[in-house]
JSON list of C-alpha atoms in Angstrom, two decimals:
[
{"chain": "A", "resi": 1, "resn": "UNK", "atom": "CA", "xyz": [-59.95, -136.81, 79.15]},
{"chain": "A", "resi": 2, "resn": "UNK", "atom": "CA", "xyz": [-62.01, -134.31, 81.16]},
{"chain": "A", "resi": 3, "resn": "UNK", "atom": "CA", "xyz": [-63.09, -135.42, 84.61]},
{"chain": "A", "resi": 4, "resn": "UNK", "atom": "CA", "xyz": [-66.69, -134.74, 83.60]},
{"chain": "A", "resi": 5, "resn": "UNK", "atom": "CA", "xyz": [-66.54, -138.04, 81.66]},
{"chain": "A", "resi": 6, "resn": "UNK", "atom": "CA", "xyz": [-66.22, -140.02, 84.90]},
{"chain": "A", "resi": 7, "resn": "UNK", "atom": "CA", "xyz": [-68.53, -140.94, 87.77]},
{"chain": "A", "resi": 8, "resn": "UNK", "atom": "CA", "xyz": [-67.98, -138.90, 90.96]},
{"chain": "A", "resi": 9, "resn": "UNK", "atom": "CA", "xyz": [-68.31, -140.30, 94.50]},
{"chain": "A", "resi": 10, "resn": "UNK", "atom": "CA", "xyz": [-68.21, -138.24, 97.70]},
{"chain": "A", "resi": 11, "resn": "UNK", "atom": "CA", "xyz": [-65.94, -139.47, 100.53]},
{"chain": "A", "resi": 12, "resn": "UNK", "atom": "CA", "xyz": [-66.55, -138.66, 104.18]},
{"chain": "A", "resi": 13, "resn": "UNK", "atom": "CA", "xyz": [-64.20, -139.38, 107.08]},
{"chain": "A", "resi": 14, "resn": "UNK", "atom": "CA", "xyz": [-65.67, -140.72, 110.33]},
{"chain": "A", "resi": 15, "resn": "UNK", "atom": "CA", "xyz": [-63.99, -141.44, 113.66]},
{"chain": "A", "resi": 16, "resn": "UNK", "atom": "CA", "xyz": [-65.74, -144.76, 114.33]},
{"chain": "A", "resi": 17, "resn": "UNK", "atom": "CA", "xyz": [-67.00, -146.88, 111.44]},
{"chain": "A", "resi": 18, "resn": "UNK", "atom": "CA", "xyz": [-69.42, -148.92, 113.56]},
{"chain": "A", "resi": 19, "resn": "UNK", "atom": "CA", "xyz": [-71.06, -145.78, 114.95]},
{"chain": "A", "resi": 20, "resn": "UNK", "atom": "CA", "xyz": [-71.19, -144.42, 111.38]},
{"chain": "A", "resi": 21, "resn": "UNK", "atom": "CA", "xyz": [-72.79, -147.63, 110.10]},
{"chain": "A", "resi": 22, "resn": "UNK", "atom": "CA", "xyz": [-75.51, -147.30, 112.77]},
{"chain": "A", "resi": 23, "resn": "UNK", "atom": "CA", "xyz": [-76.21, -143.75, 111.56]},
{"chain": "A", "resi": 24, "resn": "UNK", "atom": "CA", "xyz": [-75.90, -144.12, 107.78]},
{"chain": "A", "resi": 25, "resn": "UNK", "atom": "CA", "xyz": [-77.71, -147.45, 107.60]},
{"chain": "A", "resi": 26, "resn": "UNK", "atom": "CA", "xyz": [-79.95, -147.30, 110.67]},
{"chain": "A", "resi": 27, "resn": "UNK", "atom": "CA", "xyz": [-81.09, -143.67, 110.54]},
{"chain": "A", "resi": 28, "resn": "UNK", "atom": "CA", "xyz": [-80.57, -142.61, 106.92]},
{"chain": "A", "resi": 29, "resn": "UNK", "atom": "CA", "xyz": [-81.57, -145.97, 105.46]},
{"chain": "A", "resi": 30, "resn": "UNK", "atom": "CA", "xyz": [-78.61, -146.17, 103.09]},
{"chain": "A", "resi": 31, "resn": "UNK", "atom": "CA", "xyz": [-77.67, -149.60, 101.77]},
{"chain": "A", "resi": 32, "resn": "UNK", "atom": "CA", "xyz": [-74.01, -150.63, 101.86]},
{"chain": "A", "resi": 33, "resn": "UNK", "atom": "CA", "xyz": [-72.86, -151.89, 98.48]},
{"chain": "A", "resi": 34, "resn": "UNK", "atom": "CA", "xyz": [-69.56, -153.09, 99.90]},
{"chain": "A", "resi": 35, "resn": "UNK", "atom": "CA", "xyz": [-67.29, -152.94, 102.93]},
{"chain": "A", "resi": 36, "resn": "UNK", "atom": "CA", "xyz": [-63.52, -152.80, 102.92]},
{"chain": "A", "resi": 37, "resn": "UNK", "atom": "CA", "xyz": [-60.43, -151.59, 104.72]},
{"chain": "A", "resi": 38, "resn": "UNK", "atom": "CA", "xyz": [-59.52, -148.00, 105.50]},
{"chain": "A", "resi": 39, "resn": "UNK", "atom": "CA", "xyz": [-55.75, -147.62, 105.64]},
{"chain": "A", "resi": 40, "resn": "UNK", "atom": "CA", "xyz": [-54.75, -150.10, 108.37]},
{"chain": "A", "resi": 41, "resn": "UNK", "atom": "CA", "xyz": [-58.30, -150.59, 109.69]},
{"chain": "A", "resi": 42, "resn": "UNK", "atom": "CA", "xyz": [-59.84, -153.86, 108.47]},
{"chain": "A", "resi": 43, "resn": "UNK", "atom": "CA", "xyz": [-63.52, -153.38, 107.59]},
{"chain": "A", "resi": 44, "resn": "UNK", "atom": "CA", "xyz": [-63.06, -149.62, 108.13]},
{"chain": "A", "resi": 45, "resn": "UNK", "atom": "CA", "xyz": [-65.03, -148.34, 105.15]},
{"chain": "A", "resi": 46, "resn": "UNK", "atom": "CA", "xyz": [-68.39, -148.62, 103.43]},
{"chain": "A", "resi": 47, "resn": "UNK", "atom": "CA", "xyz": [-69.58, -147.61, 99.98]},
{"chain": "A", "resi": 48, "resn": "UNK", "atom": "CA", "xyz": [-73.24, -146.63, 99.98]},
{"chain": "A", "resi": 49, "resn": "UNK", "atom": "CA", "xyz": [-75.54, -146.52, 97.00]},
{"chain": "A", "resi": 50, "resn": "UNK", "atom": "CA", "xyz": [-77.82, -143.65, 96.15]},
{"chain": "A", "resi": 51, "resn": "UNK", "atom": "CA", "xyz": [-79.74, -142.83, 92.99]},
{"chain": "A", "resi": 52, "resn": "UNK", "atom": "CA", "xyz": [-78.99, -146.22, 91.46]},
{"chain": "A", "resi": 53, "resn": "UNK", "atom": "CA", "xyz": [-75.22, -146.38, 91.88]},
{"chain": "A", "resi": 54, "resn": "UNK", "atom": "CA", "xyz": [-72.33, -145.99, 94.30]},
{"chain": "A", "resi": 55, "resn": "UNK", "atom": "CA", "xyz": [-72.43, -142.45, 95.66]},
{"chain": "A", "resi": 56, "resn": "UNK", "atom": "CA", "xyz": [-70.86, -142.14, 99.10]},
{"chain": "A", "resi": 57, "resn": "UNK", "atom": "CA", "xyz": [-67.68, -143.61, 100.57]},
{"chain": "A", "resi": 58, "resn": "UNK", "atom": "CA", "xyz": [-67.57, -143.50, 104.38]},
{"chain": "A", "resi": 59, "resn": "UNK", "atom": "CA", "xyz": [-64.22, -144.38, 105.93]},
{"chain": "A", "resi": 60, "resn": "UNK", "atom": "CA", "xyz": [-62.66, -144.32, 109.38]},
{"chain": "A", "resi": 61, "resn": "UNK", "atom": "CA", "xyz": [-59.93, -141.70, 109.71]},
{"chain": "A", "resi": 62, "resn": "UNK", "atom": "CA", "xyz": [-58.31, -139.33, 112.18]},
{"chain": "A", "resi": 63, "resn": "UNK", "atom": "CA", "xyz": [-59.48, -136.42, 109.99]},
{"chain": "A", "resi": 64, "resn": "UNK", "atom": "CA", "xyz": [-63.17, -137.05, 110.76]},
{"chain": "A", "resi": 65, "resn": "UNK", "atom": "CA", "xyz": [-65.47, -134.07, 111.19]},
{"chain": "A", "resi": 66, "resn": "UNK", "atom": "CA", "xyz": [-62.87, -131.41, 110.39]},
{"chain": "A", "resi": 67, "resn": "UNK", "atom": "CA", "xyz": [-64.83, -129.65, 107.63]},
{"chain": "A", "resi": 68, "resn": "UNK", "atom": "CA", "xyz": [-67.69, -127.30, 108.49]},
{"chain": "A", "resi": 69, "resn": "UNK", "atom": "CA", "xyz": [-68.93, -127.27, 104.88]},
{"chain": "A", "resi": 70, "resn": "UNK", "atom": "CA", "xyz": [-71.80, -129.33, 103.46]},
{"chain": "A", "resi": 71, "resn": "UNK", "atom": "CA", "xyz": [-70.27, -132.64, 102.34]},
{"chain": "A", "resi": 72, "resn": "UNK", "atom": "CA", "xyz": [-73.08, -133.93, 100.10]},
{"chain": "A", "resi": 73, "resn": "UNK", "atom": "CA", "xyz": [-76.67, -133.12, 99.15]},
{"chain": "A", "resi": 74, "resn": "UNK", "atom": "CA", "xyz": [-79.60, -135.40, 98.35]},
{"chain": "A", "resi": 75, "resn": "UNK", "atom": "CA", "xyz": [-82.00, -133.84, 95.82]},
{"chain": "A", "resi": 76, "resn": "UNK", "atom": "CA", "xyz": [-85.55, -134.95, 96.56]},
{"chain": "A", "resi": 77, "resn": "UNK", "atom": "CA", "xyz": [-89.05, -134.35, 95.20]},
{"chain": "A", "resi": 78, "resn": "UNK", "atom": "CA", "xyz": [-90.88, -134.04, 98.55]},
{"chain": "A", "resi": 79, "resn": "UNK", "atom": "CA", "xyz": [-88.61, -132.43, 101.13]},
{"chain": "A", "resi": 80, "resn": "UNK", "atom": "CA", "xyz": [-91.26, -132.43, 103.88]},
{"chain": "A", "resi": 81, "resn": "UNK", "atom": "CA", "xyz": [-91.80, -136.17, 103.57]},
{"chain": "A", "resi": 82, "resn": "UNK", "atom": "CA", "xyz": [-88.07, -136.97, 103.57]},
{"chain": "A", "resi": 83, "resn": "UNK", "atom": "CA", "xyz": [-87.38, -134.67, 106.54]},
{"chain": "A", "resi": 84, "resn": "UNK", "atom": "CA", "xyz": [-90.33, -136.19, 108.44]},
{"chain": "A", "resi": 85, "resn": "UNK", "atom": "CA", "xyz": [-89.09, -139.74, 107.77]},
{"chain": "A", "resi": 86, "resn": "UNK", "atom": "CA", "xyz": [-85.53, -138.90, 108.82]},
{"chain": "A", "resi": 87, "resn": "UNK", "atom": "CA", "xyz": [-86.76, -137.09, 111.92]},
{"chain": "A", "resi": 88, "resn": "UNK", "atom": "CA", "xyz": [-88.82, -140.16, 112.85]},
{"chain": "A", "resi": 89, "resn": "UNK", "atom": "CA", "xyz": [-85.65, -142.26, 112.43]},
{"chain": "A", "resi": 90, "resn": "UNK", "atom": "CA", "xyz": [-83.82, -140.02, 114.91]},
{"chain": "A", "resi": 91, "resn": "UNK", "atom": "CA", "xyz": [-82.04, -137.53, 112.64]},
{"chain": "A", "resi": 92, "resn": "UNK", "atom": "CA", "xyz": [-81.82, -134.01, 114.09]},
{"chain": "A", "resi": 93, "resn": "UNK", "atom": "CA", "xyz": [-81.94, -131.12, 111.63]},
{"chain": "A", "resi": 94, "resn": "UNK", "atom": "CA", "xyz": [-79.59, -128.17, 112.10]},
{"chain": "A", "resi": 95, "resn": "UNK", "atom": "CA", "xyz": [-80.88, -124.64, 112.40]},
{"chain": "A", "resi": 96, "resn": "UNK", "atom": "CA", "xyz": [-78.47, -121.83, 111.56]},
{"chain": "A", "resi": 97, "resn": "UNK", "atom": "CA", "xyz": [-78.55, -118.35, 113.07]},
{"chain": "A", "resi": 98, "resn": "UNK", "atom": "CA", "xyz": [-79.59, -115.73, 110.55]},
{"chain": "A", "resi": 99, "resn": "UNK", "atom": "CA", "xyz": [-81.81, -118.10, 108.56]},
{"chain": "A", "resi": 100, "resn": "UNK", "atom": "CA", "xyz": [-85.55, -118.51, 108.99]},
{"chain": "A", "resi": 101, "resn": "UNK", "atom": "CA", "xyz": [-86.46, -122.19, 109.40]},
{"chain": "A", "resi": 102, "resn": "UNK", "atom": "CA", "xyz": [-89.92, -123.74, 109.48]},
{"chain": "A", "resi": 103, "resn": "UNK", "atom": "CA", "xyz": [-90.80, -126.11, 112.37]},
{"chain": "A", "resi": 104, "resn": "UNK", "atom": "CA", "xyz": [-89.16, -129.04, 110.50]},
{"chain": "A", "resi": 105, "resn": "UNK", "atom": "CA", "xyz": [-85.87, -127.15, 110.07]},
{"chain": "A", "resi": 106, "resn": "UNK", "atom": "CA", "xyz": [-86.40, -126.42, 106.37]},
{"chain": "A", "resi": 107, "resn": "UNK", "atom": "CA", "xyz": [-85.35, -123.01, 105.02]},
{"chain": "A", "resi": 108, "resn": "UNK", "atom": "CA", "xyz": [-85.35, -121.18, 101.70]},
{"chain": "A", "resi": 109, "resn": "UNK", "atom": "CA", "xyz": [-82.37, -121.97, 99.47]},
{"chain": "A", "resi": 110, "resn": "UNK", "atom": "CA", "xyz": [-80.42, -119.26, 97.70]},
{"chain": "A", "resi": 111, "resn": "UNK", "atom": "CA", "xyz": [-81.69, -119.07, 94.13]},
{"chain": "A", "resi": 112, "resn": "UNK", "atom": "CA", "xyz": [-85.01, -120.74, 94.96]},
{"chain": "A", "resi": 113, "resn": "UNK", "atom": "CA", "xyz": [-86.13, -124.03, 96.38]},
{"chain": "A", "resi": 114, "resn": "UNK", "atom": "CA", "xyz": [-85.74, -125.27, 99.95]},
{"chain": "A", "resi": 115, "resn": "UNK", "atom": "CA", "xyz": [-83.04, -126.97, 102.00]},
{"chain": "A", "resi": 116, "resn": "UNK", "atom": "CA", "xyz": [-82.57, -128.70, 105.36]},
{"chain": "A", "resi": 117, "resn": "UNK", "atom": "CA", "xyz": [-79.23, -129.64, 106.92]},
{"chain": "A", "resi": 118, "resn": "UNK", "atom": "CA", "xyz": [-78.26, -132.42, 109.33]},
{"chain": "A", "resi": 119, "resn": "UNK", "atom": "CA", "xyz": [-75.03, -133.82, 110.73]},
{"chain": "A", "resi": 120, "resn": "UNK", "atom": "CA", "xyz": [-73.64, -137.30, 111.26]},
{"chain": "A", "resi": 121, "resn": "UNK", "atom": "CA", "xyz": [-72.18, -138.29, 114.66]},
{"chain": "A", "resi": 122, "resn": "UNK", "atom": "CA", "xyz": [-68.80, -136.72, 113.71]},
{"chain": "A", "resi": 123, "resn": "UNK", "atom": "CA", "xyz": [-70.31, -133.37, 112.73]},
{"chain": "A", "resi": 124, "resn": "UNK", "atom": "CA", "xyz": [-70.09, -133.91, 108.96]},
{"chain": "A", "resi": 125, "resn": "UNK", "atom": "CA", "xyz": [-72.86, -131.81, 107.43]},
{"chain": "A", "resi": 126, "resn": "UNK", "atom": "CA", "xyz": [-75.28, -133.07, 104.77]},
{"chain": "A", "resi": 127, "resn": "UNK", "atom": "CA", "xyz": [-78.36, -131.53, 103.18]},
{"chain": "A", "resi": 128, "resn": "UNK", "atom": "CA", "xyz": [-81.69, -132.44, 101.67]},
{"chain": "A", "resi": 129, "resn": "UNK", "atom": "CA", "xyz": [-82.82, -130.08, 98.89]},
{"chain": "A", "resi": 130, "resn": "UNK", "atom": "CA", "xyz": [-85.92, -129.63, 96.75]},
{"chain": "A", "resi": 131, "resn": "UNK", "atom": "CA", "xyz": [-86.55, -127.21, 93.90]},
{"chain": "A", "resi": 132, "resn": "UNK", "atom": "CA", "xyz": [-90.00, -126.26, 95.20]}
]
């Protein structure tokens, strides 16, 4: 059975689940499909839906924010609109040295299209991408 036959869900470690809930639900507008424990932390995790199904598991852990890589990407039709809405909700977009960003923080993506990055309170990096 190849893994390509199964649904994939990204998991992201956070240091404080309540602070993460305020960010993921309050600023990003994600809807929690369920809450549960994380190791020995009751109510220490959330599964968020995106694109019609469960897509992102956020859990409290001592390993939070250790990766500098992009953890997950949302593919959108209108990147300006999504970035504007997230900015209005209090999300700050990251600007990287060596890349040319527009005033919103959007830059050209390798291979075409455009991308904008942001971080959660633990420094986990996410992106919004569009093909045009």
